[in-house]
mmCIF file of C-alpha atoms and ligand atoms in Angstrom:
data_model
loop_
_atom_site.group_PDB
_atom_site.id
_atom_site.type_symbol
_atom_site.label_atom_id
_atom_site.label_comp_id
_atom_site.label_asym_id
_atom_site.label_seq_id
_atom_site.Cartn_x
_atom_site.Cartn_y
_atom_site.Cartn_z
ATOM 1 C CA MET A 696 157.659 16.962 119.847
ATOM 2 C CA GLN A 697 158.420 14.129 117.468
ATOM 3 C CA PRO A 698 155.918 11.642 116.144
ATOM 4 C CA ARG A 699 156.353 8.316 117.862
ATOM 5 C CA ASP A 700 156.308 4.945 116.180
ATOM 6 C CA SER A 701 152.702 3.953 116.727
ATOM 7 C CA SER A 702 153.547 0.258 116.623
ATOM 8 C CA ARG A 703 155.081 0.730 120.064
ATOM 9 C CA ALA A 704 152.159 2.658 121.479
ATOM 10 C CA ALA A 705 151.722 0.263 124.375
ATOM 11 C CA GLU A 706 154.998 0.999 126.071
ATOM 12 C CA HIS A 707 153.280 1.221 129.450
ATOM 13 C CA PRO A 708 150.280 -1.074 129.208
ATOM 14 C CA GLU A 709 149.961 -1.299 132.978
ATOM 15 C CA PRO A 710 149.437 1.712 135.250
ATOM 16 C CA SER A 711 152.621 1.001 137.153
ATOM 17 C CA ARG A 712 154.370 -1.870 138.800
ATOM 18 C CA GLU A 713 154.195 0.112 142.016
ATOM 19 C CA GLY A 714 150.431 0.306 141.889
ATOM 20 C CA PRO A 715 148.169 3.322 142.033
ATOM 21 C CA VAL A 716 149.360 6.621 143.433
ATOM 22 C CA ARG A 717 147.787 8.136 146.525
ATOM 23 C CA THR A 718 148.116 11.512 148.186
ATOM 24 C CA CYS A 719 149.454 11.599 151.728
ATOM 25 C CA VAL A 720 146.942 13.381 153.974
ATOM 26 C CA GLY A 721 149.834 14.717 156.034
ATOM 27 C CA CYS A 722 152.277 16.409 153.685
ATOM 28 C CA ARG A 723 150.054 16.204 150.595
ATOM 29 C CA GLY A 724 152.853 14.505 148.735
ATOM 30 C CA ARG A 725 151.979 11.875 146.192
ATOM 31 C CA ALA A 726 153.420 8.417 146.496
ATOM 32 C CA SER A 727 152.765 4.901 145.432
ATOM 33 C CA ARG A 728 150.158 3.068 147.443
ATOM 34 C CA SER A 729 152.794 0.469 148.260
ATOM 35 C CA VAL A 730 154.935 2.886 150.256
ATOM 36 C CA LEU A 731 152.127 4.584 152.160
ATOM 37 C CA VAL A 732 150.316 3.469 155.300
ATOM 38 C CA ARG A 733 146.560 3.232 155.151
ATOM 39 C CA VAL A 734 144.294 4.572 157.862
ATOM 40 C CA ALA A 735 140.817 3.105 158.151
ATOM 41 C CA VAL A 736 137.911 3.434 160.555
ATOM 42 C CA VAL A 737 137.057 0.580 162.901
ATOM 43 C CA ASP A 738 134.196 1.111 165.351
ATOM 44 C CA GLY A 739 134.503 4.877 165.065
ATOM 45 C CA ARG A 740 138.235 4.886 165.651
ATOM 46 C CA ALA A 741 140.915 5.603 163.103
ATOM 47 C CA VAL A 742 143.509 2.862 163.067
ATOM 48 C CA LEU A 743 146.580 2.155 161.005
ATOM 49 C CA ASP A 744 145.656 -0.444 158.456
ATOM 50 C CA THR A 745 149.120 -1.809 157.869
ATOM 51 C CA ALA A 746 147.860 -4.827 155.978
ATOM 52 C CA LYS A 747 145.665 -2.548 153.813
ATOM 53 C CA THR A 748 142.818 -5.001 154.078
ATOM 54 C CA LEU A 749 140.250 -3.152 156.188
ATOM 55 C CA PRO A 750 137.009 -2.302 154.424
ATOM 56 C CA GLY A 751 135.664 1.166 153.823
ATOM 57 C CA ARG A 752 137.332 4.421 153.026
ATOM 58 C CA GLY A 753 141.000 4.867 153.638
ATOM 59 C CA ALA A 754 143.300 7.784 154.262
ATOM 60 C CA TRP A 755 146.909 7.483 153.212
ATOM 61 C CA LEU A 756 150.013 8.583 155.054
ATOM 62 C CA HIS A 757 153.730 8.280 154.707
ATOM 63 C CA PRO A 758 155.007 5.933 157.396
ATOM 64 C CA GLY A 759 156.535 8.406 159.776
ATOM 65 C CA ASP A 760 155.643 10.606 162.702
ATOM 66 C CA ASP A 761 155.935 13.806 160.686
ATOM 67 C CA CYS A 762 153.095 13.049 158.343
ATOM 68 C CA ILE A 763 150.878 11.647 161.090
ATOM 69 C CA GLU A 764 151.434 14.776 163.149
ATOM 70 C CA LEU A 765 150.723 17.018 160.178
ATOM 71 C CA ALA A 766 147.554 15.131 159.403
ATOM 72 C CA LEU A 767 146.386 15.332 163.005
ATOM 73 C CA ARG A 768 147.123 19.043 163.173
ATOM 74 C CA ARG A 769 145.381 19.760 159.893
ATOM 75 C CA ARG A 770 142.498 17.410 160.704
ATOM 76 C CA THR A 771 142.745 15.933 157.250
ATOM 77 C CA ILE A 772 142.235 12.334 158.300
ATOM 78 C CA GLY A 773 138.626 12.792 159.357
ATOM 79 C CA ARG A 774 137.981 14.638 156.128
ATOM 80 C CA ALA A 775 139.613 11.968 154.006
ATOM 81 C CA LEU A 776 137.642 9.279 155.787
ATOM 82 C CA ARG A 777 134.404 11.289 155.586
ATOM 83 C CA ALA A 778 134.219 10.803 159.332
ATOM 84 C CA PRO A 779 134.856 14.196 160.950
ATOM 85 C CA ASP A 780 134.110 12.854 164.432
ATOM 86 C CA VAL A 781 136.367 9.843 164.153
ATOM 87 C CA ASP A 782 138.466 9.079 167.234
ATOM 88 C CA LEU A 783 142.067 9.718 166.296
ATOM 89 C CA SER A 784 143.615 8.797 169.638
ATOM 90 C CA ALA A 785 144.990 5.540 168.306
ATOM 91 C CA LEU A 786 147.097 7.489 165.841
ATOM 92 C CA THR A 787 148.537 9.981 168.267
ATOM 93 C CA VAL A 788 152.268 9.863 168.183
ATOM 94 C CA ARG A 789 153.885 9.298 171.575
HETATM 95 ZN ZN1 LIG B 1712 153.486 12.567 153.823
#
């Protein structure tokens, strides 16, 4: 631990160029919002919000079948969306 030059305290004035970090509801890995896919609720159904523009709560997933499958199996999407009865059929892989 060495004292840093305080005149350069603002080395990282912005959170990150990549944007805020989210936790994938599938594998629980953390990743930048920009690399994850958002899931939102529309009319009681969970849908992939690829444009990340849908209102309301969002759940975040890595873009890939593995994480979607994990999330479906662990039922973490409904929890993340605070909508335990949400229809997940639109997300079912294959
Ligand atoms: Zn993941």
